mmCIF file of C-alpha atoms in Angstrom:
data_model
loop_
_atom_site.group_PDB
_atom_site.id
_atom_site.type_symbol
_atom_site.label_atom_id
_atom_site.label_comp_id
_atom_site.label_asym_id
_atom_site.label_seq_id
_atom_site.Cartn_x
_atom_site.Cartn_y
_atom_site.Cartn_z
ATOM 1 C CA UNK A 1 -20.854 20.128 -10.494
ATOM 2 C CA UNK A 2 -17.159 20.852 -9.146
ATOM 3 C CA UNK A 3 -16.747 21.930 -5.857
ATOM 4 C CA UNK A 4 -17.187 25.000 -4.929
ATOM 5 C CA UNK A 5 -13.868 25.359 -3.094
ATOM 6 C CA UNK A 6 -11.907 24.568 -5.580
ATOM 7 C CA UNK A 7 -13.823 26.529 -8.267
ATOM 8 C CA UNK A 8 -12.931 29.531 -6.052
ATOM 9 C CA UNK A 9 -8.879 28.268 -5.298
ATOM 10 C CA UNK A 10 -8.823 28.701 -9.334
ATOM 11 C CA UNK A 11 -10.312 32.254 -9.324
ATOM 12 C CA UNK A 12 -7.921 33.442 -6.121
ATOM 13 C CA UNK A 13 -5.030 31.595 -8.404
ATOM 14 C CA UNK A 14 -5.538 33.314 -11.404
ATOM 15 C CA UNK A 15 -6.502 37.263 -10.093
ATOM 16 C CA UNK A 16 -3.102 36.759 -8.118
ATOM 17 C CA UNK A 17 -1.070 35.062 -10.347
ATOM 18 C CA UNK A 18 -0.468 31.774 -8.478
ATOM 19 C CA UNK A 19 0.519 29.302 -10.652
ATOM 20 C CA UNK A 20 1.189 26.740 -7.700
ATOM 21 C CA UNK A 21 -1.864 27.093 -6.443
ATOM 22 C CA UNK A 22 -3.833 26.918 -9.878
ATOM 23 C CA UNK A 23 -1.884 23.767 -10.972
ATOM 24 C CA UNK A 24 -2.817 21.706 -7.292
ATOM 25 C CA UNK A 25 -6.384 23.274 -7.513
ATOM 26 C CA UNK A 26 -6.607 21.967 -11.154
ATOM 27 C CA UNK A 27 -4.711 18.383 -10.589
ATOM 28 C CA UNK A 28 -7.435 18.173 -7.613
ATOM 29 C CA UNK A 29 -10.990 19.361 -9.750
ATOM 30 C CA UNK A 30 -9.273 16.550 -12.599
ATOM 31 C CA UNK A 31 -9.146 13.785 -9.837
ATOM 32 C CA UNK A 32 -13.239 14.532 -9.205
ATOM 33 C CA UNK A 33 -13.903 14.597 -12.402
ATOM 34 C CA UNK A 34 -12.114 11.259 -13.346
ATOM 35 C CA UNK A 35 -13.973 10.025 -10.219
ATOM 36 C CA UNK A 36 -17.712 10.860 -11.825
ATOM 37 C CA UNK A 37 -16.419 9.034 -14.708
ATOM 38 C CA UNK A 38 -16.082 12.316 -16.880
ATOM 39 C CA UNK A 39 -13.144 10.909 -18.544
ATOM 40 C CA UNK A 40 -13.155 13.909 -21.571
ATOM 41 C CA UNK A 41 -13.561 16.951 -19.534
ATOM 42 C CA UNK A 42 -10.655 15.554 -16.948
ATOM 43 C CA UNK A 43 -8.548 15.003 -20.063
ATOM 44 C CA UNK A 44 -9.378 18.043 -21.654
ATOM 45 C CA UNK A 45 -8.291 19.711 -17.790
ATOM 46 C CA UNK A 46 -5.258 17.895 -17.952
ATOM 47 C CA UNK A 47 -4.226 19.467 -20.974
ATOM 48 C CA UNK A 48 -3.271 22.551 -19.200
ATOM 49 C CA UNK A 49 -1.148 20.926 -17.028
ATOM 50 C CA UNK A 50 2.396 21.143 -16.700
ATOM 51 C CA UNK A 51 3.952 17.774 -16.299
ATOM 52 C CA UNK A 52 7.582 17.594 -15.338
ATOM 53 C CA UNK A 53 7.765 21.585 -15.341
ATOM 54 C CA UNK A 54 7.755 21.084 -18.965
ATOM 55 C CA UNK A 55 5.948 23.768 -21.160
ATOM 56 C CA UNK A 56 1.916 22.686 -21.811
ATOM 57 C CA UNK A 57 1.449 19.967 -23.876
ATOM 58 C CA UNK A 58 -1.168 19.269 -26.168
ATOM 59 C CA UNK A 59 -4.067 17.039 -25.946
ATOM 60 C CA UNK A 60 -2.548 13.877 -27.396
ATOM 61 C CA UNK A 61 0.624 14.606 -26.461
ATOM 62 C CA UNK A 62 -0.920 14.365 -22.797
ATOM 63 C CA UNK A 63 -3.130 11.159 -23.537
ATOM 64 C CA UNK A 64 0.262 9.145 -24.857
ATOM 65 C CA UNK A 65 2.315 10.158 -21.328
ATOM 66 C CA UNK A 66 -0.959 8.878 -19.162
ATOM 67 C CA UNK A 67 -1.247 5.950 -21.482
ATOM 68 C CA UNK A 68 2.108 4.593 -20.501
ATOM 69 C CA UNK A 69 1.176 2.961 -17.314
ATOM 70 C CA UNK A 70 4.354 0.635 -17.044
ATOM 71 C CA UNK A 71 5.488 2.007 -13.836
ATOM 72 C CA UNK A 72 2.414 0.530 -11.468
ATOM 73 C CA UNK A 73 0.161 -1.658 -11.573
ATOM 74 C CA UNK A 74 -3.670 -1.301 -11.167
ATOM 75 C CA UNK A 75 -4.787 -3.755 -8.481
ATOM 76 C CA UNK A 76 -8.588 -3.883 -8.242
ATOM 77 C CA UNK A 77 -9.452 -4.243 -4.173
ATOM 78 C CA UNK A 78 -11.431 -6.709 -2.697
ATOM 79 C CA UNK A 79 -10.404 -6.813 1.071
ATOM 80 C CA UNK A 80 -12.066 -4.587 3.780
ATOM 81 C CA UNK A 81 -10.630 -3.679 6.414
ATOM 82 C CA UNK A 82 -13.048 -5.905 8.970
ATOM 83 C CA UNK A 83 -12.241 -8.905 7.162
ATOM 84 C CA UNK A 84 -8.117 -7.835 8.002
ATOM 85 C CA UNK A 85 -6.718 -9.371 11.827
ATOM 86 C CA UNK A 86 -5.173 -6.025 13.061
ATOM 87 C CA UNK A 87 -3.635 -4.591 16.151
ATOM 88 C CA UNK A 88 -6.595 -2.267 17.714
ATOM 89 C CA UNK A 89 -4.282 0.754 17.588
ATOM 90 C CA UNK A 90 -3.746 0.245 13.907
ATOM 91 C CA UNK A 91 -7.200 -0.377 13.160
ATOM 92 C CA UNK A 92 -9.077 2.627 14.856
ATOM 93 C CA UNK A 93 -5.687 4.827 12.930
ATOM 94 C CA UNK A 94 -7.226 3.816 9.832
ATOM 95 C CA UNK A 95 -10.596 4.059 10.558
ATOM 96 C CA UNK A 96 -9.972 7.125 10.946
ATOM 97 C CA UNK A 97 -7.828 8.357 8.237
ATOM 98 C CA UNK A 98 -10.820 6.761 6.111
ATOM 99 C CA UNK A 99 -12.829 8.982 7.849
ATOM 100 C CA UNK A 100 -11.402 12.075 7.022
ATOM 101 C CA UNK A 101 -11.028 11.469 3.372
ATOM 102 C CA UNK A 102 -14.760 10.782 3.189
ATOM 103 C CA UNK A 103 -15.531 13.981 4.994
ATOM 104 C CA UNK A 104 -12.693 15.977 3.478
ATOM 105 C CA UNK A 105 -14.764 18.735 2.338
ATOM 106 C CA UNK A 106 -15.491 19.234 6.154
ATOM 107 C CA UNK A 107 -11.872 20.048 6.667
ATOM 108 C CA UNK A 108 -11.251 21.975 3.799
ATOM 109 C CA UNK A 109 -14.370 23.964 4.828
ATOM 110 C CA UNK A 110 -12.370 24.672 8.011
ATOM 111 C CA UNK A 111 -8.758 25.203 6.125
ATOM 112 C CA UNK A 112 -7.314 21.408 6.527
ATOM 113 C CA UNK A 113 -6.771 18.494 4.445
ATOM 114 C CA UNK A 114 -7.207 14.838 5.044
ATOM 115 C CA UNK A 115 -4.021 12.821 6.085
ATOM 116 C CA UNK A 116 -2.659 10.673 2.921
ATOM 117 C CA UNK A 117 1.052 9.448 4.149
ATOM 118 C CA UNK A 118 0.888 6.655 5.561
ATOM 119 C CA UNK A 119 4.446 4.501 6.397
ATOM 120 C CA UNK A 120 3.809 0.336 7.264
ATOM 121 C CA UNK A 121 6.387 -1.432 8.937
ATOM 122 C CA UNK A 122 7.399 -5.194 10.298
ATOM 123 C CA UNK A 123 7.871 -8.011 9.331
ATOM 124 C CA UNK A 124 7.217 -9.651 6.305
ATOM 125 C CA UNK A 125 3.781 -11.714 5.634
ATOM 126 C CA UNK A 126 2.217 -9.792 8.498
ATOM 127 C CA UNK A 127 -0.188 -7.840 6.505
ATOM 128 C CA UNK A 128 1.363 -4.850 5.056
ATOM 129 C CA UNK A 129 0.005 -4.998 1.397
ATOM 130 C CA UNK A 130 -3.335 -6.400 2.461
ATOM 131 C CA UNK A 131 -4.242 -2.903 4.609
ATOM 132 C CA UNK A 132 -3.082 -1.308 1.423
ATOM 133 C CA UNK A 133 -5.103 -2.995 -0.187
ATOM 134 C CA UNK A 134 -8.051 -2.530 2.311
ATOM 135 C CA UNK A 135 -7.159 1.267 2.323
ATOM 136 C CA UNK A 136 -8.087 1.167 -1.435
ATOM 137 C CA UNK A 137 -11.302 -0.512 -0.849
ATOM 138 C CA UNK A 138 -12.987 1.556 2.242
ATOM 139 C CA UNK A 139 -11.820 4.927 -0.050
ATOM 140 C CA UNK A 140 -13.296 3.499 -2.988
ATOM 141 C CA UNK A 141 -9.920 4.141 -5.552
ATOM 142 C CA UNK A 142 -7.609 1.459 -7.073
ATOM 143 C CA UNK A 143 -4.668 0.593 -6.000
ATOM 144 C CA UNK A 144 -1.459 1.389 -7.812
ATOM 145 C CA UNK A 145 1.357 -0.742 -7.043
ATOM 146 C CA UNK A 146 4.980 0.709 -7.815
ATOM 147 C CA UNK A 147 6.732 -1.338 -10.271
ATOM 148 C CA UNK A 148 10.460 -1.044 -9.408
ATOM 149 C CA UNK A 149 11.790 -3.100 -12.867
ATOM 150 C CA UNK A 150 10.021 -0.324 -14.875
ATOM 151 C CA UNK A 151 11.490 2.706 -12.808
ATOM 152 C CA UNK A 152 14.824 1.553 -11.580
ATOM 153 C CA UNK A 153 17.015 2.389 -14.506
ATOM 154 C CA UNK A 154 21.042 1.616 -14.817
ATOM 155 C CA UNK A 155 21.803 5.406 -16.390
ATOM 156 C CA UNK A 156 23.106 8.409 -14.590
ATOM 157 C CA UNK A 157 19.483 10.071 -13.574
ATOM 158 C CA UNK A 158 16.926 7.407 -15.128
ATOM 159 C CA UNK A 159 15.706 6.473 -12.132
ATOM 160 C CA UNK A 160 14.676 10.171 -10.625
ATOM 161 C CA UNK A 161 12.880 11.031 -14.395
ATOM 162 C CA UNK A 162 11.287 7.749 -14.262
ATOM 163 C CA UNK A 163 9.873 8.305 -10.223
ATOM 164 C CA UNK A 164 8.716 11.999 -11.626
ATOM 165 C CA UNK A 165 6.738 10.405 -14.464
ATOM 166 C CA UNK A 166 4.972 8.151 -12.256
ATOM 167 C CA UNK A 167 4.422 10.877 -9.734
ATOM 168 C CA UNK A 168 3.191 12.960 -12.754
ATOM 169 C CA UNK A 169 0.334 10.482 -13.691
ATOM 170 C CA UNK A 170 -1.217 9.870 -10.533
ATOM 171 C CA UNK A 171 -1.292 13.159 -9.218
ATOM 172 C CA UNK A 172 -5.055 14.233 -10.856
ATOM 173 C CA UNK A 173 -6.453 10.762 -9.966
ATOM 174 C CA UNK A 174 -7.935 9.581 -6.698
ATOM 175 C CA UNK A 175 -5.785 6.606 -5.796
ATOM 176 C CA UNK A 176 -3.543 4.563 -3.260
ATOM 177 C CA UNK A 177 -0.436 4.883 -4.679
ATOM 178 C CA UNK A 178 1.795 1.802 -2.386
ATOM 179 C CA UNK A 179 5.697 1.825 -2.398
ATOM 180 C CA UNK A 180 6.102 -2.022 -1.186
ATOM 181 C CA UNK A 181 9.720 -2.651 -0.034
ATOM 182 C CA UNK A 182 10.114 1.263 0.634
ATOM 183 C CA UNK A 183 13.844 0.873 1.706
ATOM 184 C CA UNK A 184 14.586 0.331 -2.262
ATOM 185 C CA UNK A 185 14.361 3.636 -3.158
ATOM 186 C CA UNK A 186 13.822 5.333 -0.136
ATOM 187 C CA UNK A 187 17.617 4.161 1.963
ATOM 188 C CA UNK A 188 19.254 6.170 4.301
ATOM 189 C CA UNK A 189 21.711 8.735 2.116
ATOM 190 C CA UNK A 190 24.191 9.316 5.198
ATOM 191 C CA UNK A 191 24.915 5.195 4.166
ATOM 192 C CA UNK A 192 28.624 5.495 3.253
ATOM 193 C CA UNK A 193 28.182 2.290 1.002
ATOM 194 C CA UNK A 194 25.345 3.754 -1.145
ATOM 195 C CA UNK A 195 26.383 6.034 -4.486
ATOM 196 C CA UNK A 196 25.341 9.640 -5.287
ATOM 197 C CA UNK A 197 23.445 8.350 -7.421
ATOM 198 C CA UNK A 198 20.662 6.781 -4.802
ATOM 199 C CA UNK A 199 21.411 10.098 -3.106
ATOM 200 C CA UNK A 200 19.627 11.742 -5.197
ATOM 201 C CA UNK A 201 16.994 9.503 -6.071
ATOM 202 C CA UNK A 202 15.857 9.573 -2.600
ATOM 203 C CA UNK A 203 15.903 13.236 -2.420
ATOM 204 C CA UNK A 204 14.298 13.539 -5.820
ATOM 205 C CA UNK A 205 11.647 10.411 -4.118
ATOM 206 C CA UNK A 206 11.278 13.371 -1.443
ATOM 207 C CA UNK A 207 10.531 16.306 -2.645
ATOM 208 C CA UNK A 208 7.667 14.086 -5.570
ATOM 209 C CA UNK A 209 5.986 12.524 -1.983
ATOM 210 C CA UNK A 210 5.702 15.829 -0.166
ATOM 211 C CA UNK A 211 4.024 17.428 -3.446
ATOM 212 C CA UNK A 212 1.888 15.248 -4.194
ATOM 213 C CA UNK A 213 -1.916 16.181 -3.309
ATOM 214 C CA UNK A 214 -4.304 14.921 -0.293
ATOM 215 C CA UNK A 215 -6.143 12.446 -2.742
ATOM 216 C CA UNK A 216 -3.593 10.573 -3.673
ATOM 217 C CA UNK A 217 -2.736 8.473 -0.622
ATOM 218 C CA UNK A 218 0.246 6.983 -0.272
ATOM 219 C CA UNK A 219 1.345 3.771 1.478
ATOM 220 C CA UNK A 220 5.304 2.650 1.760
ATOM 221 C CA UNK A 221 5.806 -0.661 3.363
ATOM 222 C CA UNK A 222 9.173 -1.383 4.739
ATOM 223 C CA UNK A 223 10.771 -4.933 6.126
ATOM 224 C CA UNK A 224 13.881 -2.792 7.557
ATOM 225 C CA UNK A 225 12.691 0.410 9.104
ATOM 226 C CA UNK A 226 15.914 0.872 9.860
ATOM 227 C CA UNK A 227 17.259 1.187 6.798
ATOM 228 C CA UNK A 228 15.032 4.383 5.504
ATOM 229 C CA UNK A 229 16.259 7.867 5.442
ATOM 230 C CA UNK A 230 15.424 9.912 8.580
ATOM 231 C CA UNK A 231 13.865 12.398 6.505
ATOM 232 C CA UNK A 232 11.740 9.707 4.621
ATOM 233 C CA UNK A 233 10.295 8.975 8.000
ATOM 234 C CA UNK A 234 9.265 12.539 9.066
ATOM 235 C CA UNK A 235 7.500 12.709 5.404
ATOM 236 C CA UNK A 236 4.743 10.250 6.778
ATOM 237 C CA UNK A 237 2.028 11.921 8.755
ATOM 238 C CA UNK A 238 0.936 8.145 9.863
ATOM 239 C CA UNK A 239 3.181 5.666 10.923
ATOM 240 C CA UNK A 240 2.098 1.873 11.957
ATOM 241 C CA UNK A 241 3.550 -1.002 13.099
ATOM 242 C CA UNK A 242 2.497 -4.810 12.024
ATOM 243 C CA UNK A 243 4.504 -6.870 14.141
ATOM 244 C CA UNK A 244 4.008 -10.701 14.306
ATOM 245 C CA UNK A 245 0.778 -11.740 15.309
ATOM 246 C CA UNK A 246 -0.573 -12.736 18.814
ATOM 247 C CA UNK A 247 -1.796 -15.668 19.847
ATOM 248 C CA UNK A 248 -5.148 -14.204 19.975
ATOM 249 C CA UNK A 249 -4.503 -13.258 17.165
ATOM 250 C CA UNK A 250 -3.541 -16.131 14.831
ATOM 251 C CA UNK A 251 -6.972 -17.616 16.994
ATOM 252 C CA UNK A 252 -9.306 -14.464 15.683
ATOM 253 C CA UNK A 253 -7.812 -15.336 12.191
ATOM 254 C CA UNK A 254 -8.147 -19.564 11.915
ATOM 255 C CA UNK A 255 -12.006 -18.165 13.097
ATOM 256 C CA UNK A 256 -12.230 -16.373 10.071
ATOM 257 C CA UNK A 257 -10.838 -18.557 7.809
ATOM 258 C CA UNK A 258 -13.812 -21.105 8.678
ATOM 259 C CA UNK A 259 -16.563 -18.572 8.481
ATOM 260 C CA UNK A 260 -14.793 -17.444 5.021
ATOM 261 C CA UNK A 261 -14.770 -20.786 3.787
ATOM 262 C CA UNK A 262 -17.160 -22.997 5.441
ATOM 263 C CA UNK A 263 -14.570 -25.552 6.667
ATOM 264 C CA UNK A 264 -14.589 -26.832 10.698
ATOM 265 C CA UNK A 265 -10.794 -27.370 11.317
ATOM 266 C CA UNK A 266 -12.213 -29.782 14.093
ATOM 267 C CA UNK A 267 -9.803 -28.720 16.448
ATOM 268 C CA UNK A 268 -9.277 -26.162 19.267
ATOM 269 C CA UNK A 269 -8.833 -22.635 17.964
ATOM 270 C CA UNK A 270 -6.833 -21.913 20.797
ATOM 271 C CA UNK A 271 -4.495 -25.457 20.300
ATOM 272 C CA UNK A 272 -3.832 -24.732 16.787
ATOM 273 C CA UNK A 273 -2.955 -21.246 17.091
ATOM 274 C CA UNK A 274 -0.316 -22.996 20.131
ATOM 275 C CA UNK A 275 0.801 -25.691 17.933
ATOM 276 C CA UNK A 276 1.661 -23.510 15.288
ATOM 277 C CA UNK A 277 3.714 -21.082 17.450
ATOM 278 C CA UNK A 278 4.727 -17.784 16.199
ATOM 279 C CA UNK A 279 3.758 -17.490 12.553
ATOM 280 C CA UNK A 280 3.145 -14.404 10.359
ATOM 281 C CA UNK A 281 -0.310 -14.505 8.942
ATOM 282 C CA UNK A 282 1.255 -15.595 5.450
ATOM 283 C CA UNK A 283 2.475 -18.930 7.388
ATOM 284 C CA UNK A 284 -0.617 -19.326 8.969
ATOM 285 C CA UNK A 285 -2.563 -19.076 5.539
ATOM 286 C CA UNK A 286 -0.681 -21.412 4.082
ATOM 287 C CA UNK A 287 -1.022 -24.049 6.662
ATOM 288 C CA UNK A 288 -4.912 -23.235 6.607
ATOM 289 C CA UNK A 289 -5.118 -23.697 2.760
ATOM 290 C CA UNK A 290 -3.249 -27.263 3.151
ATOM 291 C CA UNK A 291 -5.502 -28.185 5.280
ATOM 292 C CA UNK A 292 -8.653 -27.024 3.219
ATOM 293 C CA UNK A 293 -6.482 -28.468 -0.426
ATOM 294 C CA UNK A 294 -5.812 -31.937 1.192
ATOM 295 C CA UNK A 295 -9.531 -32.247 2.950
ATOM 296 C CA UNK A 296 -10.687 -31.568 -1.050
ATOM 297 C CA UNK A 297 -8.477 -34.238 -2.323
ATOM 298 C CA UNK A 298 -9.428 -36.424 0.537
ATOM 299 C CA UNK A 299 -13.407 -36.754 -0.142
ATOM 300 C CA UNK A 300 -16.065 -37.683 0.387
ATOM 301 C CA UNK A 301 -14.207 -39.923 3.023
ATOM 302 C CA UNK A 302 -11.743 -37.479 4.416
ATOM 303 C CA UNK A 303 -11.704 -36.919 8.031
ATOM 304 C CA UNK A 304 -10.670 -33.378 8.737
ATOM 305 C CA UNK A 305 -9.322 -34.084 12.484
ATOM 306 C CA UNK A 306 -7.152 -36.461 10.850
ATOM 307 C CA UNK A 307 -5.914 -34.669 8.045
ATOM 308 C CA UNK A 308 -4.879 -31.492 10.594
ATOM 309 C CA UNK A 309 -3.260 -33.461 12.554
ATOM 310 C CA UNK A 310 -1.328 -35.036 10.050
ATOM 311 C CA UNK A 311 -0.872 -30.977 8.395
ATOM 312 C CA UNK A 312 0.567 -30.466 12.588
ATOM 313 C CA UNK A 313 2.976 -32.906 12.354
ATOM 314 C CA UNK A 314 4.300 -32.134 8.972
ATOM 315 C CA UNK A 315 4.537 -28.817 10.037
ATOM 316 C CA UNK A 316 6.639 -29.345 13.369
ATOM 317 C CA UNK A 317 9.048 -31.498 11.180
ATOM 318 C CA UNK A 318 8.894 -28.655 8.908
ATOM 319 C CA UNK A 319 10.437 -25.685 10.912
ATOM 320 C CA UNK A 320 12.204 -28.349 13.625
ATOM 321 C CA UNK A 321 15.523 -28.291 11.790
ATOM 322 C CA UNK A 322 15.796 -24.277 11.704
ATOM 323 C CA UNK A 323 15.476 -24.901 15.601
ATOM 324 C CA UNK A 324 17.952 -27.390 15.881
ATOM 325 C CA UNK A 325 20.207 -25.548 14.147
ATOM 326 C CA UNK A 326 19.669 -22.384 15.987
ATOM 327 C CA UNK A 327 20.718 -23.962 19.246
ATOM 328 C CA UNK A 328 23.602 -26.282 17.547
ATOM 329 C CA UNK A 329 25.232 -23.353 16.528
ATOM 330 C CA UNK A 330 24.736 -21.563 20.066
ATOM 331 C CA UNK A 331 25.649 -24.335 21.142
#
């Protein structure tokens, strides 16, 4: 049965007349449905829609748009967010936006809706499209990553009709919807080196984000912060930073990675995390799955003290030049 909130929302829409409010009210009863798996009623909902302020469509009509699903792609989630190394801050944020969409009907009882922009920032490898991802999980919704080859176009307003289509057939699903490298179409449009042509993309990007209903979360994850539009940033009611990982942390991670996998890296947690320095969690996984792919090659006599320590040494040879050239050219 539909909820009964939205069931009235369609009643007060059409005794006053309010299409706005009928067409979020009905892109919102679609996304349940398509989440209890009643794939014909939510297409014959859909029907009635409006998609691009275009006059209704009919049934097939509708079915051929949604079937074009070049734009994203569907990513089925298998991290949590416990098995994810995260700043406590950024954890207990999330835990908490999970919360509310799981008791959502608890704020709409009380006139509110559950937070669903959420802007990730730092550097890369540190673990912006694995919380995504995580997001995806804990709600229980795929995960549509943006495809920017299928909605960047090279003609005078592609780009804007493309964003709009993708906008169009994701708002009556329940989804994580994640812009990776946000700054590509979401770049500051006071930059006197950018056309009027991203200009209005971004403001067209705009205007799609801030209609787009609470059960479609979006995640943007940006390398250059700085680069995004100041009104891009005030569109995201929750904003987190992934910066390089602690020491702590790159320790609370190598822990994980032997509980995960079985493997002892037979040395101090602590010493490795040292050795290795300041690595993103990317680095750090691939020194960890060197380790694990050499030990594999190595048996049954391999020696796993012996082959990190080896892995060590490669690895200080590894990043030693960038170093050396750092201070050769300060020098």
């Amino acid at each position: 049965m539909a909820r009964a909130d939205l069931l009235l929302d369609i009643v007060k829409a059409g005794a006053e007349g309010n299409q706005e409010l009928f067409r979020k009210t009905l892109e919102a009863l679609i996304a349940e449905e398509r989440a209890k798996q009643h794939k014909v009623l939510a297409d014959q909902l859909a029907a009635h829609l409006r998609l691009n302020e275009s006059p209704v469509r009919p049934l097939r009509a509708l079915q051929e748009v949604n079937s074009d699903r070049s734009a994203f792609a569907e990513v089925r989630p298998r991290r949590s967010l416990a098995s994810l190394v995260l700043p406590a801050v950024v954890r207990e944020v999330c835990a908490e936006l999970v919360e509310e969409h799981h008791r959502a009907d608890l704020l709409r009882a009380h006139g509110l809706e559950p937070r669903h922009r959420v802007l990730l920032s730092g550097p890369p490898g540190n673990g912006k499209t694995s919380l995504a991802e995580a997001l995806a999980f804990e709600l229980a919704v795929p995960l549509y990553v943006v495809r920017y080859e299928s909605i960047i176009g090279s003609y005078l307003g592609e780009t804007a009709v493309r964003l709009a289509k993708l906008f169009a057939q994701v708002r009556s699903e329940r989804c994580v919807l994640f812009f990776d490298e946000f700054d590509v179409v979401g770049k500051e449009r006071g930059d006197v080196h950018e056309t009027g042509e991203i200009k209005r993309v971004v403001s067209s990007l705009l205007l799609q984000v801030d209609q787009l209903p609470s059960h479609v979360v979006v995640v943007a994850a940006t390398n250059h912060s700085e680069l995004l539009d100041r009104a891009a940033w005030r569109r995201f009611q929750v904003r987190l930073s992934l910066p390089i990982p602690t020491k702590e942390q790159r320790v609370e991670w190598l822990k994980q990675f032997e509980n995960r996998t079985g493997l002892s890296l037979g040395h101090s947690h602590a010493n490795l995390a040292k050795t290795l320095g300041a690595i993103s969690f990317a680095e750090l996984e691939l020194f960890a799955l060197d380790v694990q792919r050499r030990f594999v090659l190595a048996l049954p006599e391999g020696n796993i003290r012996t082959i990190v320590a080896r892995r060590l040494k490669q690895w200080t040879a590894r990043v030693k030049p960038k170093t050396e050239s750092k201070r050769n050219r300060n020098g």
